mmCIF file of C-alpha atoms in Angstrom:
data_model
loop_
_atom_site.group_PDB
_atom_site.id
_atom_site.type_symbol
_atom_site.label_atom_id
_atom_site.label_comp_id
_atom_site.label_asym_id
_atom_site.label_seq_id
_atom_site.Cartn_x
_atom_site.Cartn_y
_atom_site.Cartn_z
ATOM 1 C CA MET A 1 161.108 -51.666 9.105
ATOM 2 C CA LYS A 2 163.435 -52.490 12.035
ATOM 3 C CA LYS A 3 166.376 -52.878 9.899
ATOM 4 C CA ILE A 4 166.065 -49.305 8.945
ATOM 5 C CA TYR A 5 165.287 -48.037 12.411
ATOM 6 C CA LEU A 6 168.503 -50.134 13.074
ATOM 7 C CA PHE A 7 170.492 -48.660 10.302
ATOM 8 C CA ILE A 8 169.810 -45.029 10.804
ATOM 9 C CA ALA A 9 170.246 -45.435 14.777
ATOM 10 C CA ILE A 10 173.949 -46.771 13.404
ATOM 11 C CA LEU A 11 174.208 -43.964 11.080
ATOM 12 C CA PHE A 12 173.524 -41.583 13.724
ATOM 13 C CA VAL A 13 176.089 -42.831 16.228
ATOM 14 C CA GLN A 14 178.791 -42.889 13.557
ATOM 15 C CA ILE A 15 178.082 -39.143 12.840
ATOM 16 C CA THR A 16 177.971 -38.318 16.525
ATOM 17 C CA VAL A 17 181.206 -39.997 16.592
ATOM 18 C CA PHE A 18 182.785 -38.504 14.087
ATOM 19 C CA ALA A 19 181.753 -35.070 15.028
ATOM 20 C CA GLN A 20 182.848 -35.573 18.188
ATOM 21 C CA GLU A 21 186.852 -36.333 16.912
ATOM 22 C CA GLY A 22 187.475 -32.706 17.126
ATOM 23 C CA VAL A 23 187.064 -30.508 19.667
ATOM 24 C CA ASN A 24 183.722 -30.469 21.354
ATOM 25 C CA PHE A 25 182.308 -27.037 21.704
ATOM 26 C CA ARG A 26 178.975 -27.077 23.573
ATOM 27 C CA ASP A 27 175.704 -25.331 23.064
ATOM 28 C CA LEU A 28 175.749 -23.675 26.863
ATOM 29 C CA THR A 29 175.509 -20.246 28.257
ATOM 30 C CA PHE A 30 178.363 -18.989 29.948
ATOM 31 C CA THR A 31 176.818 -19.535 33.147
ATOM 32 C CA GLU A 32 176.213 -23.116 32.154
ATOM 33 C CA ALA A 33 179.683 -23.521 31.092
ATOM 34 C CA LEU A 34 181.196 -22.435 34.387
ATOM 35 C CA GLU A 35 178.464 -25.132 36.476
ATOM 36 C CA ALA A 36 179.853 -27.723 34.012
ATOM 37 C CA ALA A 37 183.218 -27.380 34.318
ATOM 38 C CA LYS A 38 183.056 -27.528 38.147
ATOM 39 C CA LYS A 39 180.893 -30.560 38.023
ATOM 40 C CA GLU A 40 183.405 -31.906 35.407
ATOM 41 C CA ASN A 41 186.438 -30.488 37.274
ATOM 42 C CA LYS A 42 187.742 -28.946 34.405
ATOM 43 C CA LEU A 43 188.422 -25.236 33.137
ATOM 44 C CA VAL A 44 186.226 -23.310 30.295
ATOM 45 C CA PHE A 45 187.850 -22.810 26.871
ATOM 46 C CA MET A 46 186.167 -19.866 25.364
ATOM 47 C CA ASP A 47 186.913 -19.235 21.924
ATOM 48 C CA CYS A 48 186.033 -15.451 20.984
ATOM 49 C CA TYR A 49 185.327 -15.116 17.318
ATOM 50 C CA THR A 50 183.363 -12.974 14.736
ATOM 51 C CA GLU A 51 181.549 -13.826 11.628
ATOM 52 C CA TRP A 52 184.371 -11.753 9.578
ATOM 53 C CA CYS A 53 187.589 -12.871 11.201
ATOM 54 C CA GLY A 54 189.611 -14.936 8.698
ATOM 55 C CA PRO A 55 191.639 -16.766 11.093
ATOM 56 C CA CYS A 56 188.663 -17.292 13.601
ATOM 57 C CA LYS A 57 187.309 -19.368 10.259
ATOM 58 C CA ASN A 58 190.520 -21.217 9.849
ATOM 59 C CA MET A 59 190.827 -22.202 13.497
ATOM 60 C CA ALA A 60 187.168 -23.673 13.141
ATOM 61 C CA ASN A 61 187.296 -25.066 9.891
ATOM 62 C CA ASN A 62 191.066 -26.530 9.852
ATOM 63 C CA VAL A 63 192.564 -26.982 13.532
ATOM 64 C CA PHE A 64 189.535 -27.622 15.870
ATOM 65 C CA PRO A 65 187.815 -30.257 13.999
ATOM 66 C CA ARG A 66 190.975 -32.197 13.884
ATOM 67 C CA LYS A 67 191.133 -35.524 16.053
ATOM 68 C CA GLU A 68 194.754 -34.446 17.848
ATOM 69 C CA ALA A 69 192.873 -31.073 18.776
ATOM 70 C CA GLY A 70 189.450 -32.997 20.151
ATOM 71 C CA ASP A 71 192.261 -35.577 22.226
ATOM 72 C CA TYR A 72 193.668 -32.794 23.881
ATOM 73 C CA PHE A 73 190.887 -30.368 24.694
ATOM 74 C CA ASN A 74 187.983 -32.383 25.323
ATOM 75 C CA PRO A 75 189.363 -34.008 28.188
ATOM 76 C CA ARG A 76 190.845 -30.875 29.876
ATOM 77 C CA PHE A 77 188.150 -28.311 29.189
ATOM 78 C CA VAL A 78 184.446 -27.496 28.847
ATOM 79 C CA CYS A 79 184.669 -25.771 25.381
ATOM 80 C CA VAL A 80 182.253 -22.972 24.427
ATOM 81 C CA LYS A 81 182.516 -20.379 21.328
ATOM 82 C CA TYR A 82 180.845 -17.324 21.078
ATOM 83 C CA ASP A 83 180.035 -14.513 18.681
ATOM 84 C CA MET A 84 181.326 -11.263 20.244
ATOM 85 C CA GLU A 85 179.139 -9.367 18.340
ATOM 86 C CA LYS A 86 176.130 -11.212 18.740
ATOM 87 C CA GLY A 87 173.912 -12.317 21.842
ATOM 88 C CA GLU A 88 175.873 -13.160 24.973
ATOM 89 C CA GLY A 89 179.035 -12.522 23.324
ATOM 90 C CA VAL A 90 178.669 -8.816 23.406
ATOM 91 C CA GLU A 91 178.527 -8.675 26.890
ATOM 92 C CA LEU A 92 181.221 -11.217 27.202
ATOM 93 C CA ALA A 93 183.536 -9.275 24.928
ATOM 94 C CA LYS A 94 183.152 -6.580 27.619
ATOM 95 C CA LYS A 95 183.632 -8.580 30.424
ATOM 96 C CA PHE A 96 187.072 -10.334 29.428
ATOM 97 C CA ASP A 97 188.279 -7.413 27.601
ATOM 98 C CA VAL A 98 188.158 -9.135 24.442
ATOM 99 C CA HIS A 99 189.311 -6.551 21.530
ATOM 100 C CA ALA A 100 191.206 -8.846 18.777
ATOM 101 C CA TYR A 101 189.957 -11.861 17.228
ATOM 102 C CA PRO A 102 190.190 -14.695 17.571
ATOM 103 C CA THR A 103 190.609 -14.464 21.499
ATOM 104 C CA PHE A 104 190.984 -17.519 23.794
ATOM 105 C CA VAL A 105 190.221 -17.389 27.263
ATOM 106 C CA ILE A 106 190.883 -20.137 29.930
ATOM 107 C CA ILE A 107 188.286 -19.496 32.955
ATOM 108 C CA ARG A 108 188.370 -21.391 35.996
ATOM 109 C CA PRO A 109 184.833 -22.734 37.482
ATOM 110 C CA ASP A 110 184.668 -19.746 39.542
ATOM 111 C CA GLY A 111 184.736 -16.888 36.206
ATOM 112 C CA THR A 112 188.433 -16.097 37.152
ATOM 113 C CA ILE A 113 190.574 -15.697 34.093
ATOM 114 C CA GLN A 114 193.846 -18.182 34.199
ATOM 115 C CA HIS A 115 194.964 -17.485 30.794
ATOM 116 C CA LYS A 116 194.440 -15.318 27.889
ATOM 117 C CA LEU A 117 195.610 -15.640 23.882
ATOM 118 C CA VAL A 118 195.212 -13.877 21.308
ATOM 119 C CA GLY A 119 195.539 -14.993 17.501
ATOM 120 C CA GLY A 120 195.281 -18.127 15.759
ATOM 121 C CA ASP A 121 197.811 -20.868 14.866
ATOM 122 C CA LYS A 122 198.748 -24.279 13.920
ATOM 123 C CA LEU A 123 197.484 -26.855 16.387
ATOM 124 C CA GLU A 124 200.853 -28.064 17.149
ATOM 125 C CA THR A 125 202.451 -24.549 18.394
ATOM 126 C CA PHE A 126 198.704 -23.516 19.546
ATOM 127 C CA ILE A 127 198.193 -26.674 21.922
ATOM 128 C CA ASP A 128 202.026 -25.411 23.338
ATOM 129 C CA ARG A 129 200.575 -21.806 24.125
ATOM 130 C CA VAL A 130 197.250 -23.338 25.727
ATOM 131 C CA GLU A 131 199.841 -25.824 27.675
ATOM 132 C CA LYS A 132 201.402 -22.607 29.305
ATOM 133 C CA GLY A 133 197.981 -21.477 30.586
ATOM 134 C CA LEU A 134 197.317 -24.899 32.152
ATOM 135 C CA ASN A 135 200.450 -24.923 33.837
ATOM 136 C CA GLU A 136 199.887 -22.960 37.002
ATOM 137 C CA LYS A 137 203.533 -21.246 36.991
ATOM 138 C CA THR A 138 203.050 -20.158 33.403
ATOM 139 C CA SER A 139 199.484 -19.113 33.372
ATOM 140 C CA LEU A 140 198.962 -15.333 33.288
ATOM 141 C CA LEU A 141 197.380 -15.175 36.644
ATOM 142 C CA TYR A 142 200.083 -16.747 38.544
ATOM 143 C CA MET A 143 202.618 -14.885 36.957
ATOM 144 C CA GLN A 144 200.443 -11.483 37.584
ATOM 145 C CA GLN A 145 200.063 -12.442 41.336
ATOM 146 C CA GLU A 146 203.966 -12.932 41.348
ATOM 147 C CA TYR A 147 204.774 -9.748 39.501
ATOM 148 C CA GLU A 148 202.555 -7.810 41.939
ATOM 149 C CA LYS A 149 204.676 -9.165 44.922
ATOM 150 C CA GLY A 150 208.184 -7.661 43.212
ATOM 151 C CA LYS A 151 210.175 -10.678 43.281
ATOM 152 C CA MET A 152 210.401 -12.052 39.781
ATOM 153 C CA SER A 153 213.502 -13.198 38.502
ATOM 154 C CA ASN A 154 214.881 -12.101 34.801
ATOM 155 C CA ALA A 155 213.919 -15.064 33.355
ATOM 156 C CA GLU A 156 210.219 -15.158 35.117
ATOM 157 C CA LEU A 157 209.858 -11.023 34.314
ATOM 158 C CA LEU A 158 210.714 -12.393 30.611
ATOM 159 C CA ALA A 159 207.893 -14.884 30.591
ATOM 160 C CA TYR A 160 205.490 -12.320 31.868
ATOM 161 C CA LYS A 161 206.072 -10.099 29.599
ATOM 162 C CA ASN A 162 205.885 -12.885 26.683
ATOM 163 C CA ALA A 163 202.401 -14.288 28.000
ATOM 164 C CA LEU A 164 201.142 -10.540 28.298
ATOM 165 C CA SER A 165 201.844 -9.951 24.848
ATOM 166 C CA ASP A 166 200.312 -13.250 23.476
ATOM 167 C CA ALA A 167 197.300 -12.046 25.297
ATOM 168 C CA ALA A 168 197.520 -8.571 23.268
ATOM 169 C CA SER A 169 197.898 -6.460 26.725
ATOM 170 C CA ASP A 170 200.339 -4.558 25.130
ATOM 171 C CA LYS A 171 200.371 -1.443 27.718
ATOM 172 C CA LYS A 172 201.262 -3.903 30.312
ATOM 173 C CA ALA A 173 203.946 -6.220 28.408
ATOM 174 C CA ALA A 174 205.331 -2.926 27.543
ATOM 175 C CA LYS A 175 205.837 -1.588 30.844
ATOM 176 C CA VAL A 176 207.254 -4.920 31.830
ATOM 177 C CA TYR A 177 209.468 -4.988 28.894
ATOM 178 C CA LYS A 178 210.876 -1.849 29.571
ATOM 179 C CA GLU A 179 211.464 -2.929 33.402
ATOM 180 C CA LEU A 180 213.286 -6.197 32.048
ATOM 181 C CA LEU A 181 215.506 -4.150 29.550
ATOM 182 C CA GLN A 182 216.883 -2.068 32.495
ATOM 183 C CA ARG A 183 217.612 -4.990 34.588
ATOM 184 C CA LEU A 184 219.537 -7.188 32.301
ATOM 185 C CA THR A 185 223.209 -6.670 31.576
ATOM 186 C CA ASP A 186 224.680 -6.265 28.419
ATOM 187 C CA LYS A 187 226.185 -9.522 28.390
ATOM 188 C CA GLU A 188 222.709 -10.971 29.114
ATOM 189 C CA LYS A 189 221.181 -9.672 26.026
ATOM 190 C CA THR A 190 223.389 -11.526 23.889
ATOM 191 C CA GLU A 191 222.269 -14.564 25.524
ATOM 192 C CA LYS A 192 219.694 -17.501 24.085
ATOM 193 C CA ALA A 193 217.809 -17.462 27.390
ATOM 194 C CA TYR A 194 216.571 -13.887 26.103
ATOM 195 C CA TRP A 195 216.213 -13.927 22.686
ATOM 196 C CA SER A 196 212.593 -13.151 22.744
ATOM 197 C CA ILE A 197 213.537 -9.683 23.528
ATOM 198 C CA TYR A 198 214.159 -9.201 20.021
ATOM 199 C CA GLU A 199 210.844 -10.761 18.926
ATOM 200 C CA ASP A 200 208.938 -7.773 20.683
ATOM 201 C CA GLU A 201 207.339 -5.574 18.118
ATOM 202 C CA SER A 202 209.073 -2.203 19.477
ATOM 203 C CA CYS A 203 212.631 -4.102 18.272
ATOM 204 C CA VAL A 204 212.294 -2.681 14.580
ATOM 205 C CA ILE A 205 215.398 -1.427 12.447
ATOM 206 C CA GLY A 206 216.507 1.897 13.743
ATOM 207 C CA SER A 207 215.019 0.936 17.393
ATOM 208 C CA PRO A 208 218.058 1.009 20.204
ATOM 209 C CA MET A 209 217.479 -2.753 20.685
ATOM 210 C CA PHE A 210 217.643 -3.514 17.107
ATOM 211 C CA ASP A 211 221.331 -1.413 17.196
ATOM 212 C CA PHE A 212 222.320 -3.687 20.012
ATOM 213 C CA LEU A 213 221.429 -6.813 18.415
ATOM 214 C CA LEU A 214 223.650 -5.555 15.155
ATOM 215 C CA ALA A 215 226.484 -4.101 17.511
ATOM 216 C CA ASN A 216 226.761 -7.678 19.270
ATOM 217 C CA LEU A 217 225.929 -9.731 16.164
ATOM 218 C CA ASP A 218 228.352 -12.313 16.358
ATOM 219 C CA ALA A 219 228.036 -13.396 20.216
ATOM 220 C CA ILE A 220 224.015 -13.168 19.442
ATOM 221 C CA ARG A 221 224.648 -15.487 16.599
ATOM 222 C CA LYS A 222 227.183 -17.772 18.683
ATOM 223 C CA ASN A 223 224.699 -17.927 21.378
ATOM 224 C CA THR A 224 221.190 -18.236 19.801
ATOM 225 C CA GLY A 225 222.134 -19.984 16.702
ATOM 226 C CA GLU A 226 222.790 -18.488 13.239
ATOM 227 C CA GLU A 227 219.723 -19.923 11.435
ATOM 228 C CA ILE A 228 217.563 -18.217 13.891
ATOM 229 C CA VAL A 229 219.030 -14.585 13.607
ATOM 230 C CA GLU A 230 219.213 -14.811 10.326
ATOM 231 C CA LYS A 231 215.499 -15.504 9.847
ATOM 232 C CA PHE A 232 215.122 -12.625 11.760
ATOM 233 C CA LEU A 233 217.505 -10.207 9.955
ATOM 234 C CA PHE A 234 215.883 -11.372 6.620
ATOM 235 C CA TYR A 235 212.187 -11.040 7.832
ATOM 236 C CA HIS A 236 212.522 -7.634 9.380
ATOM 237 C CA HIS A 237 214.698 -6.243 6.438
ATOM 238 C CA ALA A 238 212.261 -7.874 3.695
ATOM 239 C CA LYS A 239 209.454 -6.146 5.805
ATOM 240 C CA ILE A 240 210.718 -2.780 5.722
ATOM 241 C CA LEU A 241 211.554 -2.864 1.975
ATOM 242 C CA GLN A 242 208.191 -4.179 0.911
ATOM 243 C CA ASP A 243 206.665 -1.414 2.751
ATOM 244 C CA TYR A 244 208.679 1.247 1.300
ATOM 245 C CA ILE A 245 207.560 -0.764 -2.500
ATOM 246 C CA ALA A 246 203.806 -0.976 -1.704
ATOM 247 C CA GLY A 247 203.879 2.403 -0.216
ATOM 248 C CA TYR A 248 202.914 1.416 3.510
ATOM 249 C CA ALA A 249 206.115 2.551 4.962
ATOM 250 C CA LYS A 250 205.382 4.521 8.197
ATOM 251 C CA GLU A 251 206.563 8.411 8.278
ATOM 252 C CA ASP A 252 208.811 7.330 11.482
ATOM 253 C CA ALA A 253 210.441 4.034 9.590
ATOM 254 C CA ALA A 254 214.171 3.850 9.245
ATOM 255 C CA PRO A 255 215.303 5.225 5.916
ATOM 256 C CA VAL A 256 216.120 3.048 2.960
ATOM 257 C CA GLU A 257 219.924 4.436 3.008
ATOM 258 C CA LYS A 258 219.930 2.956 6.649
ATOM 259 C CA VAL A 259 218.536 0.081 5.686
ATOM 260 C CA LYS A 260 220.896 -0.523 2.812
ATOM 261 C CA ALA A 261 223.928 0.288 4.868
ATOM 262 C CA GLN A 262 223.023 -2.909 7.055
ATOM 263 C CA ILE A 263 222.123 -5.181 3.983
ATOM 264 C CA ASN A 264 225.064 -4.717 2.661
ATOM 265 C CA GLY A 265 227.240 -5.551 5.672
ATOM 266 C CA PHE A 266 225.221 -8.959 5.601
ATOM 267 C CA ARG A 267 225.912 -12.300 3.711
ATOM 268 C CA ILE A 268 222.703 -13.998 5.031
ATOM 269 C CA LYS A 269 220.231 -16.500 3.087
ATOM 270 C CA GLY A 270 217.846 -14.621 1.394
ATOM 271 C CA GLN A 271 220.797 -11.879 0.661
ATOM 272 C CA GLU A 272 219.707 -11.822 -3.128
ATOM 273 C CA SER A 273 216.330 -11.301 -2.728
ATOM 274 C CA LEU A 274 217.064 -8.525 -0.172
ATOM 275 C CA GLU A 275 219.356 -6.867 -2.762
ATOM 276 C CA LYS A 276 216.621 -7.286 -5.444
ATOM 277 C CA MET A 277 213.955 -5.536 -3.033
ATOM 278 C CA LEU A 278 216.437 -2.678 -2.082
ATOM 279 C CA ALA A 279 217.141 -1.952 -6.122
ATOM 280 C CA LEU A 280 213.142 -1.226 -6.193
ATOM 281 C CA ALA A 281 212.685 0.503 -2.860
ATOM 282 C CA GLU A 282 215.573 3.084 -3.322
ATOM 283 C CA PRO A 283 214.279 4.726 -6.203
ATOM 284 C CA VAL A 284 210.492 4.289 -5.033
ATOM 285 C CA SER A 285 211.761 6.359 -1.850
ATOM 286 C CA GLN A 286 213.216 9.030 -4.022
ATOM 287 C CA ARG A 287 209.844 9.108 -6.117
ATOM 288 C CA ASP A 288 212.146 8.653 -9.353
ATOM 289 C CA ILE A 289 209.375 7.532 -11.155
ATOM 290 C CA GLU A 290 211.591 7.412 -14.442
ATOM 291 C CA LYS A 291 214.027 4.752 -12.776
ATOM 292 C CA VAL A 292 211.120 2.681 -11.394
ATOM 293 C CA ALA A 293 209.299 2.666 -14.665
ATOM 294 C CA ALA A 294 212.412 1.752 -16.452
ATOM 295 C CA ILE A 295 212.707 -0.876 -14.183
ATOM 296 C CA VAL A 296 209.130 -2.384 -14.614
ATOM 297 C CA LYS A 297 209.834 -2.167 -18.393
ATOM 298 C CA ALA A 298 212.723 -4.170 -18.141
ATOM 299 C CA LYS A 299 210.927 -6.902 -15.898
ATOM 300 C CA ILE A 300 208.057 -7.352 -18.000
ATOM 301 C CA PRO A 301 209.194 -9.973 -20.567
ATOM 302 C CA HIS A 302 211.449 -11.786 -17.630
ATOM 303 C CA VAL A 303 209.366 -12.419 -14.473
ATOM 304 C CA ASN A 304 206.115 -14.124 -13.783
ATOM 305 C CA ALA A 305 203.214 -12.105 -13.009
ATOM 306 C CA GLU A 306 203.419 -12.253 -9.133
ATOM 307 C CA GLU A 307 206.807 -11.233 -9.234
ATOM 308 C CA LEU A 308 206.047 -8.034 -11.581
ATOM 309 C CA LYS A 309 203.121 -6.999 -9.045
ATOM 310 C CA MET A 310 206.005 -6.321 -6.871
ATOM 311 C CA TYR A 311 207.515 -3.906 -9.401
ATOM 312 C CA ALA A 312 204.361 -2.326 -10.485
ATOM 313 C CA PHE A 313 203.686 -1.664 -6.960
ATOM 314 C CA GLY A 314 206.473 0.490 -6.524
ATOM 315 C CA PHE A 315 204.970 2.572 -9.233
ATOM 316 C CA ARG A 316 201.362 2.763 -7.548
ATOM 317 C CA ALA A 317 203.419 3.659 -4.437
ATOM 318 C CA ILE A 318 205.191 6.898 -6.086
ATOM 319 C CA LEU A 319 201.894 7.768 -7.021
ATOM 320 C CA TRP A 320 200.060 7.596 -3.484
ATOM 321 C CA LYS A 321 202.849 9.802 -2.315
ATOM 322 C CA THR A 322 202.127 12.450 -5.143
ATOM 323 C CA GLN A 323 199.360 14.785 -5.186
ATOM 324 C CA GLU A 324 196.974 15.185 -8.094
ATOM 325 C CA PRO A 325 196.874 16.430 -10.740
ATOM 326 C CA TYR A 326 200.068 14.294 -11.719
ATOM 327 C CA PRO A 327 203.053 15.777 -13.591
ATOM 328 C CA ALA A 328 202.229 15.131 -17.155
ATOM 329 C CA ASN A 329 205.139 12.536 -17.372
ATOM 330 C CA TYR A 330 203.376 10.369 -14.609
ATOM 331 C CA GLY A 331 200.339 9.617 -17.016
ATOM 332 C CA LYS A 332 202.539 9.131 -20.168
ATOM 333 C CA LEU A 333 204.903 6.453 -18.366
ATOM 334 C CA GLY A 334 202.068 4.673 -16.427
ATOM 335 C CA LYS A 335 200.144 4.459 -20.420
ATOM 336 C CA LYS A 336 203.432 3.111 -21.856
ATOM 337 C CA LEU A 337 203.577 0.619 -19.361
ATOM 338 C CA THR A 338 199.874 -0.267 -19.753
ATOM 339 C CA GLN A 339 200.386 -1.090 -23.390
ATOM 340 C CA GLN A 340 203.937 -3.012 -22.679
ATOM 341 C CA VAL A 341 201.870 -5.389 -20.051
ATOM 342 C CA ILE A 342 199.340 -5.882 -22.513
ATOM 343 C CA ALA A 343 201.738 -6.843 -25.501
ATOM 344 C CA HIS A 344 203.425 -9.418 -23.058
ATOM 345 C CA MET A 345 199.734 -11.102 -22.216
ATOM 346 C CA GLU A 346 199.197 -11.514 -25.833
ATOM 347 C CA LYS A 347 202.339 -13.209 -26.492
ATOM 348 C CA LYS A 348 202.074 -15.815 -23.777
ATOM 349 C CA ALA A 349 198.485 -15.914 -24.037
ATOM 350 C CA GLU A 350 198.598 -19.772 -24.577
ATOM 351 C CA ASN A 351 200.238 -20.130 -21.014
ATOM 352 C CA LEU A 352 198.198 -17.822 -19.068
ATOM 353 C CA SER A 353 196.383 -19.236 -16.185
ATOM 354 C CA SER A 354 193.213 -17.635 -14.290
ATOM 355 C CA ASN A 355 195.735 -16.496 -11.723
ATOM 356 C CA ASP A 356 197.860 -14.998 -14.035
ATOM 357 C CA LEU A 357 194.896 -13.154 -15.286
ATOM 358 C CA SER A 358 193.560 -11.842 -12.066
ATOM 359 C CA THR A 359 197.336 -10.648 -11.039
ATOM 360 C CA TYR A 360 197.759 -8.856 -14.287
ATOM 361 C CA ASP A 361 194.577 -6.887 -13.631
ATOM 362 C CA ILE A 362 195.990 -5.802 -10.836
ATOM 363 C CA ILE A 363 199.205 -4.686 -12.151
ATOM 364 C CA LEU A 364 197.420 -2.719 -14.804
ATOM 365 C CA SER A 365 195.699 -0.904 -11.893
ATOM 366 C CA CYS A 366 198.898 0.222 -10.553
ATOM 367 C CA PHE A 367 199.731 2.478 -13.668
ATOM 368 C CA GLY A 368 197.257 5.457 -12.809
ATOM 369 C CA ASP A 369 195.046 6.537 -15.288
ATOM 370 C CA ARG A 370 192.058 4.231 -16.313
ATOM 371 C CA LEU A 371 192.374 2.197 -19.250
ATOM 372 C CA GLU A 372 191.146 3.297 -22.904
ATOM 373 C CA LYS A 373 188.929 1.678 -25.133
ATOM 374 C CA GLU A 374 191.474 -0.061 -27.203
ATOM 375 C CA ASP A 375 193.077 -1.617 -23.886
ATOM 376 C CA TYR A 376 189.567 -2.749 -22.694
ATOM 377 C CA ALA A 377 188.984 -4.209 -26.302
ATOM 378 C CA ARG A 378 192.258 -6.252 -26.367
ATOM 379 C CA LEU A 379 191.800 -7.317 -22.787
ATOM 380 C CA ILE A 380 188.670 -8.627 -23.589
ATOM 381 C CA ALA A 381 189.797 -10.384 -26.858
ATOM 382 C CA LEU A 382 192.547 -12.159 -24.998
ATOM 383 C CA GLY A 383 190.391 -13.410 -22.231
ATOM 384 C CA GLU A 384 187.842 -14.636 -24.478
ATOM 385 C CA LYS A 385 190.449 -16.786 -26.142
ATOM 386 C CA VAL A 386 192.025 -18.054 -22.722
ATOM 387 C CA LEU A 387 189.106 -18.604 -20.663
ATOM 388 C CA PRO A 388 187.634 -21.521 -22.641
ATOM 389 C CA ASN A 389 190.968 -23.532 -22.271
ATOM 390 C CA LEU A 390 191.072 -22.796 -18.352
ATOM 391 C CA PRO A 391 190.143 -25.590 -15.660
ATOM 392 C CA ASP A 392 186.025 -24.774 -14.909
ATOM 393 C CA ASP A 393 186.737 -23.500 -10.893
ATOM 394 C CA ASP A 394 186.620 -20.314 -8.672
ATOM 395 C CA ASP A 395 189.664 -18.857 -10.433
ATOM 396 C CA LYS A 396 188.049 -18.871 -13.414
ATOM 397 C CA ARG A 397 184.543 -17.858 -12.026
ATOM 398 C CA TYR A 398 186.793 -14.866 -10.928
ATOM 399 C CA THR A 399 188.771 -14.057 -14.056
ATOM 400 C CA LYS A 400 185.413 -14.308 -15.882
ATOM 401 C CA TRP A 401 183.837 -11.467 -13.612
ATOM 402 C CA ILE A 402 186.909 -9.005 -14.324
ATOM 403 C CA LEU A 403 186.388 -9.721 -18.040
ATOM 404 C CA ASP A 404 182.459 -8.961 -17.848
ATOM 405 C CA GLY A 405 183.757 -5.840 -15.602
ATOM 406 C CA TYR A 406 186.024 -4.644 -18.957
ATOM 407 C CA LYS A 407 182.970 -5.340 -21.076
ATOM 408 C CA LYS A 408 181.001 -3.283 -18.956
ATOM 409 C CA ARG A 409 183.315 -0.330 -18.670
ATOM 410 C CA LEU A 410 183.815 -0.729 -22.500
ATOM 411 C CA ASN A 411 180.221 -0.181 -23.277
ATOM 412 C CA LYS A 412 180.175 2.860 -20.897
ATOM 413 C CA GLU A 413 183.012 4.171 -22.747
ATOM 414 C CA LYS A 414 181.201 3.805 -25.813
ATOM 415 C CA GLN A 415 177.736 5.147 -24.525
ATOM 416 C CA SER A 416 179.639 8.428 -23.361
ATOM 417 C CA ASP A 417 181.298 8.737 -27.204
ATOM 418 C CA LYS A 418 177.420 8.774 -28.611
ATOM 419 C CA LYS A 419 176.511 11.704 -26.387
#
């Protein structure tokens, strides 16, 4: 019996040690956390999360449990976490102006906010962000006090603006950003030390700062580094083209013709990808559905399901921008593309994965009118042929759920015909 008790005790110790390898989030009220921080001469690290927040779950499941995370956070902080939509978290969300998730707040034992961060991250970069909050002169509280004195240098003002952005204090960040731009000379705007002025969310294609970057591209590339600048250019141009293709482009977005002129002037890494997206975004923005349908048709035999989805999104974007009832040719084009995609799926049935089947389901949904009985029957037959040969995993179960949906809709169509 003693051996059994000893074994249980050892097991308990092992479990406890393992559990504490990561960040030790304590079960404390906020008041208790402040008291513990004062007693242990630490700061409070507060994780503000919600149940529905994906990035919150990623931090909880993949970042905080790591030993490296525990090694960093546990000696420095009294760590606590609260659901901002339950219990004490509701009042804490109001008290600390938490409106985005996840939010992380570094708090002094007297309850004063020393630093604030919004958004999850990889552990290494997240620790770098937290470290700025620990360093007095880069903490949000210190910089706010210095700003109010009105004696900040340009470099300090930039650091303060970036800290405000990292805390999602958007109005204050915009105010400081505007003040900084007024103080910087054109030469300073090309220097590496001030590169982050272009990483502000207001610096988009068509904005004054983006135009300034393009006009001074050679100097900025030389000072900041070609790879950094090219990644920036690729990201912004790919993003706006994707928005046009998917139908998400804002009304005030830079027109495709402007984007095209800029891309044609580049020779950057990823140029081919940008030109491929441009070839689709242009007719989508012009609502040339005949041309977009022709592009989709040409791509069906030659690209994988994931890439074909991008082209199908272009067709869908035109439908979204068109008031119903659609012109007759829209429906005809959609039905032709549906038939062509299903025929292609049947040809490559032996090589289809679960992910392919679910992606083709999304593609078919982009072509407008609902599927016809014959389409459902062909997809069901295809699924029943392919599914038995696929690995028994969550992807397969999701695909089976799609297949069951086809069966229900087909039965519904048949019942409707009998009435």
